[in-house]
C-alpha positions in Angstrom: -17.0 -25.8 6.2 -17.8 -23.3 3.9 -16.3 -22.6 0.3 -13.2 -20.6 0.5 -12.7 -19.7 -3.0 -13.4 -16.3 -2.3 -10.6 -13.8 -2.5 -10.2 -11.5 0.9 -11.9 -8.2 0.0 -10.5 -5.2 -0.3 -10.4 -2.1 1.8 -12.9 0.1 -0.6 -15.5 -3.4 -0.3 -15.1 -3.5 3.2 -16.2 -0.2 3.4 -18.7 0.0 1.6 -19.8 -3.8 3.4 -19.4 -2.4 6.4 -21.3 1.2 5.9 -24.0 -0.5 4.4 -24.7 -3.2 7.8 -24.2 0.4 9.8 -27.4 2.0 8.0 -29.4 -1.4 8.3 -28.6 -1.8 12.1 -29.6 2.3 12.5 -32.8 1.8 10.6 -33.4 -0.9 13.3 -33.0 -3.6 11.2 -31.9 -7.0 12.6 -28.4 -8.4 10.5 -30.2 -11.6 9.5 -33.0 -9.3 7.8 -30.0 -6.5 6.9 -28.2 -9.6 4.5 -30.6 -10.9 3.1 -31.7 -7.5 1.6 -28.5 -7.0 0.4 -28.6 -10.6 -1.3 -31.6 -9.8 -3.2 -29.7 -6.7 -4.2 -26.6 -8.1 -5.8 -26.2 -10.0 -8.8 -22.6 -10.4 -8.7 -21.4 -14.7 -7.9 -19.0 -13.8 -5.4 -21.0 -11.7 -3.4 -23.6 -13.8 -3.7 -21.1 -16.6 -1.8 -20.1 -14.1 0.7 -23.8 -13.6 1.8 -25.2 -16.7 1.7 -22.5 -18.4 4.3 -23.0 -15.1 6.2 -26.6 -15.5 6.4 -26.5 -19.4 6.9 -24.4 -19.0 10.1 -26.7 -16.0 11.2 -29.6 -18.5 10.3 -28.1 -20.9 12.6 -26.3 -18.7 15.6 -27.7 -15.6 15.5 -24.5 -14.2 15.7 -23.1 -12.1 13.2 -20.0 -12.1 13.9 -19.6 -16.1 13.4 -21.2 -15.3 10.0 -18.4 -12.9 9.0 -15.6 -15.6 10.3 -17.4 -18.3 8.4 -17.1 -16.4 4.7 -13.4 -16.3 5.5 -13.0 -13.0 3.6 -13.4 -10.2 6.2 -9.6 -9.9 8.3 -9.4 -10.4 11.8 -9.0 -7.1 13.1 -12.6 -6.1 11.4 -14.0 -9.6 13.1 -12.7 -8.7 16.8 -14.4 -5.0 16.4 -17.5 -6.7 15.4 -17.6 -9.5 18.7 -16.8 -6.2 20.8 -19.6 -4.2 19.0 -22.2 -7.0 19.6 -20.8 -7.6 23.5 -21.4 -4.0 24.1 -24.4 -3.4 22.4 -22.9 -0.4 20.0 -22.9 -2.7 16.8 -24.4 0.2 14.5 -21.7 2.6 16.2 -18.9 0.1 15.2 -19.9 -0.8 12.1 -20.2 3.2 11.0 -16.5 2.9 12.6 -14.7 0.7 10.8 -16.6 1.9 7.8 -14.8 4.8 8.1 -11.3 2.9 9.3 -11.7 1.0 5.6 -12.3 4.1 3.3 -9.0 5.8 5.2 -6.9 2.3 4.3 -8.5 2.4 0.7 -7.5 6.1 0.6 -4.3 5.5 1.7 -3.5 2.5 -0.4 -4.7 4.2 -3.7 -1.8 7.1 -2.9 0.6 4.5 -3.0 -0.3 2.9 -5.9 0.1 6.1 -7.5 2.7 6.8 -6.0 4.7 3.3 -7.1 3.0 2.7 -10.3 3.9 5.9 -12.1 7.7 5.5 -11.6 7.7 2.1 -12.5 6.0 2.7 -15.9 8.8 5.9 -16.4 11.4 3.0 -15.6 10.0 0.7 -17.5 9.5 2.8 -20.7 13.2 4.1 -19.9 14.8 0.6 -20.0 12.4 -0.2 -23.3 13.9 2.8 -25.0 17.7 1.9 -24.3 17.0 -1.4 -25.1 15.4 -0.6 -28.0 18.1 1.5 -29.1 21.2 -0.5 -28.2 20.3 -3.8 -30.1 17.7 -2.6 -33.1 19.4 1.0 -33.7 23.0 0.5 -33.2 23.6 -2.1 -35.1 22.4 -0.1 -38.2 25.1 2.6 -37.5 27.5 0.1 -36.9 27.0 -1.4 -40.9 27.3 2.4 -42.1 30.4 2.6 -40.5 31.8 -0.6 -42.0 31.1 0.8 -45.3 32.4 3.9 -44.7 35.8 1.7 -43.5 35.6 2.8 -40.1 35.0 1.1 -36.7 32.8 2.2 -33.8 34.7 3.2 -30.8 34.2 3.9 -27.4 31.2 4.7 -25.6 29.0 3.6 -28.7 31.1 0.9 -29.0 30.6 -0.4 -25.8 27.0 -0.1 -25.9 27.1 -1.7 -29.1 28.8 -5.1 -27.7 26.5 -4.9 -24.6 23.2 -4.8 -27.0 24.9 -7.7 -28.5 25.4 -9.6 -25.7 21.9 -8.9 -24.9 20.6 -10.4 -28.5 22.8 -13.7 -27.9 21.4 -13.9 -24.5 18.0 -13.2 -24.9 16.4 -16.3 -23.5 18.2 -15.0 -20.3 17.5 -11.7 -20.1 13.7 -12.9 -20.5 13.8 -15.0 -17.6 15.5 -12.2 -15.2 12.0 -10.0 -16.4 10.0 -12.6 -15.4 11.6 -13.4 -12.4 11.3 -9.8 -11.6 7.9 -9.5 -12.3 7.4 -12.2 -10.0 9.2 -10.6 -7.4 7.1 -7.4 -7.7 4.0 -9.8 -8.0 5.1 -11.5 -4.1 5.5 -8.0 -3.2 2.5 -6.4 -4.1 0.2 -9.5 -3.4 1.2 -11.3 -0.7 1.2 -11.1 3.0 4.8 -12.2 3.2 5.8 -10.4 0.5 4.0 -6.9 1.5 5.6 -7.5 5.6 8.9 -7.6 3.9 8.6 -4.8 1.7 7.3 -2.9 4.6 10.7 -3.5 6.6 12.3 -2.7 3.3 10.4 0.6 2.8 11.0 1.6 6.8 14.4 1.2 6.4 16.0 3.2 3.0 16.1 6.8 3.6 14.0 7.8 0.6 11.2 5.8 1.6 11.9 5.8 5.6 9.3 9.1 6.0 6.7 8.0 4.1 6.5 4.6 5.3 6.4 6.2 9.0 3.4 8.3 8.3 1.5 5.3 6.4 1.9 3.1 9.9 1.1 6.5 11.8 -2.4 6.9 10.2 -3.0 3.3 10.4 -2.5 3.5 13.9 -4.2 5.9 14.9 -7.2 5.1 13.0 -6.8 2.0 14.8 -6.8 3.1 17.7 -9.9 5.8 17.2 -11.6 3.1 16.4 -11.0 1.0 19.5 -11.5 3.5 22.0 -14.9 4.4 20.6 -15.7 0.6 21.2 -14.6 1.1 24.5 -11.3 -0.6 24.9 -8.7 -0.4 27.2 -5.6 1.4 25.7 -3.7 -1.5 26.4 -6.1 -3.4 24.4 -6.2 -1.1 21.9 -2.8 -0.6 21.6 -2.4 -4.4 20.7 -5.3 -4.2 18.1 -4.1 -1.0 16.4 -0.6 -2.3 16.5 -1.8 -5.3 14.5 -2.5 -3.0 11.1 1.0 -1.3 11.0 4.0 -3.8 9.0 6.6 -1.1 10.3 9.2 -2.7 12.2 10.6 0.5 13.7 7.1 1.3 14.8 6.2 -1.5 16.0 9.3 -1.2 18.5 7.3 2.6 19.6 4.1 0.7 20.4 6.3 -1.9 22.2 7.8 1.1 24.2 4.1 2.5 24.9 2.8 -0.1 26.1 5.9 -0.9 28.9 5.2 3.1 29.9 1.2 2.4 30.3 2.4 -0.9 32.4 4.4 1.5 34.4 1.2 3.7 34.9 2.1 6.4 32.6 -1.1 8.0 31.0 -2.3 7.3 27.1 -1.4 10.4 26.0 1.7 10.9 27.5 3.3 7.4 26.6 2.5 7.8 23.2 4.2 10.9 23.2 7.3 9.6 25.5 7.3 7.1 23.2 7.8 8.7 19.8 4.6 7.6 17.9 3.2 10.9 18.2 5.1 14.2 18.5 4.6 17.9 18.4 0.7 19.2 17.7 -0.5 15.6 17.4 0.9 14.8 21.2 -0.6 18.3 22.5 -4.1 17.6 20.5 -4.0 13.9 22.7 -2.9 15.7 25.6 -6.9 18.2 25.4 -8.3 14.9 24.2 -7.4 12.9 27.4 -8.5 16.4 29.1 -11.9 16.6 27.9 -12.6 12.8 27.6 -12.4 13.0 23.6 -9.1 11.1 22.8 -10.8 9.1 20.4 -11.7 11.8 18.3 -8.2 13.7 18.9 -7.0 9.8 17.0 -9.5 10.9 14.7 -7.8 14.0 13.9 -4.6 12.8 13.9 -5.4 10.2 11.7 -7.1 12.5 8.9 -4.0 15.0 9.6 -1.4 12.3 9.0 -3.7 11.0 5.5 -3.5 14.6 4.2 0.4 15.1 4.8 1.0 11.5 3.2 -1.1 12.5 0.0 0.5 15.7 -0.4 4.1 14.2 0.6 3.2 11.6 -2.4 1.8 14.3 -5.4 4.9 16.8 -4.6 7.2 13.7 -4.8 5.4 12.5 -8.1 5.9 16.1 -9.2 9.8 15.8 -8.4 10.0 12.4 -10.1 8.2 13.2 -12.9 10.7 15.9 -14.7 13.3 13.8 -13.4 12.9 10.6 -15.0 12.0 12.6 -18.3 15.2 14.6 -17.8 17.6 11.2 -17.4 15.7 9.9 -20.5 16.3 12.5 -22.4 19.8 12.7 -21.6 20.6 8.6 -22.1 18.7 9.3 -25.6 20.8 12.3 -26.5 24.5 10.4 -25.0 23.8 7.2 -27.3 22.9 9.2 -30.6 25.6 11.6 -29.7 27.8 9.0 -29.3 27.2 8.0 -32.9 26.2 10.6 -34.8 29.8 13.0 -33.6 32.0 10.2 -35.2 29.7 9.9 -38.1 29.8 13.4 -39.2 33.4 13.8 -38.5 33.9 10.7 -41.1 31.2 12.4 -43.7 32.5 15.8 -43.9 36.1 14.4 -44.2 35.2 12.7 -47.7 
């Protein structure tokens, strides 16, 4: 058995992995030669690990496929592309492929991050502020009141006994952050957590569009893929369907698949379907014409990564001035809700 210490590698290493076997194989080098090149090239541990139980397996089988199931880092979609590129002969072909599959996940999961991570820090520095002003500031208005004889009342006064309650009950409030954190943690890194957040994500209404188009472009890159390698579209329905965690979509594919039993053609079950509508089902409709419907996938799935980025930055640029505009207004209600009383006391004296 071989180490399996080594984290799974992300989409951005599996492309570049995967482009970099493709130019080996095309400069008619064998994959036993191609890795150990590349393990003379890299200095980094982990790679290092990666290689070598690739290469001993190679060493051994002389099948390069084994050698990517033995480093137990490479998922299983990539690893039943490979067997079918090696059965067929068209391992360069498949390689360049998924190459290409990996940079549009990595492409795709970079948009998201930025699309996630900047609200959260907004949020986050949002909470910080009130936080920051309902037990540290208040207070201090509160003890000028008392020696100006007056009480808070109110709105601040409210806020006062809730910043309070959050002093006293610090040691709690800590532990709901961290539980949080944790939460976000199981979301973000796990495989449990990110199916769940998927269902989540495909089911609120804010998030039900772009979660759609996310398991659109993964499908049909998918399925580009697995048509070039010369699949069945059954087959490759049941591969492709494998990379989308979208519940609703994974009912479409289910719905496909009973039209294709039926006898229905690719392009027109997808289409009946749902998964693809409008220009993308005419483009697979000349696709299926002119025996190109893996590169009409192709299309499709570049068309459907371009409308997700640009869905993402104009939603950034809606979220942006909005979280700025309800922190400036929570800011401005608290000190108002101070500072009104205050001077109504001072310019009475």
């Amino acid at each position: 058995m071989k180490d399996n210490s080594v984290k799974a590698l992300s989409s951005q290493e599996l492309a570049s992995f995967c482009s970099q076997i493709s130019s080996v194989l095309k400069a008619g080098i064998s994959p036993s030669e191609g890795i150990a090149i590349m393990l003379e090239d890299t200095s980094a541990q982990e790679e290092q690990q990666i290689l070598s139980a690739i290469q001993e397996t190679l060493n051994t089988t002389g099948v390069f496929s084994l050698g990517l199931e033995d480093a137990k880092v490479f998922p299983e979609y990539m690893m039943n592309m490979v067997r079918l590129g090696e059965q067929a002969g068209r391992l360069d072909d498949v390689m360049e492929a998924l190459a290409l599959h990996y940079e549009r996940e990595s492409s795709l999961a970079a948009a998201i991050r930025s699309a996630v991570t900047y609200p959260c820090i907004m949020i986050g520095m949002m909470v910080l502020v009130v936080l920051v002003l309902i037990t540290k500031v208040l207070p201090v208005f509160d003890q000028v009141f008392r020696q100006l004889g007056q009480n808070m009342s109110g709105f601040s006064k409210s806020l006062l006994l809730l910043g309070g309650s959050l002093n006293r009950y610090s040691a709690v409030f800590l532990a709901v952050l961290v539980l949080l954190a944790g939460l976000c943690l199981y979301f973000a890194k796990t495989e449990s957590g990110r199916k769940t957040a998927a269902k989540l994500f495909s089911r609120l209404r804010l998030t039900r569009g772009f979660s759609h188009k996310n398991a659109a472009c993964r499908f049909a890159s998918g399925m580009a893929l697995v048509l070039k390698s010369g699949l069945t579209p059954e087959e490759g329905l049941t591969m492709a369907g494998k990379l989308t965690e979208n519940p609703a979509f994974q009912e479409k594919i289910s719905a496909c698949q009973e039209l294709l039993k039926d006898g229905t053609p690719l392009a027109e079950a997808l289409s009946k379907s749902g998964i693809f509508t409008g220009m993308q089902s005419r483009l697979l409709l000349i696709g299926d014409k002119t025996g190109a419907l893996d590169d009409a996938m192709d299309q499709i799935a570049v068309h459907y990564q371009d409308d997700l980025d640009t869905s993402i930055q104009n939603a950034i640029s809606v979220i942006e001035p909005t979280l700025v505009a309800v922190l400036s207004i929570l800011v401005g209600l608290i000190l108002l809700s101070v500072m009104m009383p205050l001077l109504g006391i001072l310019s009475g004296i």
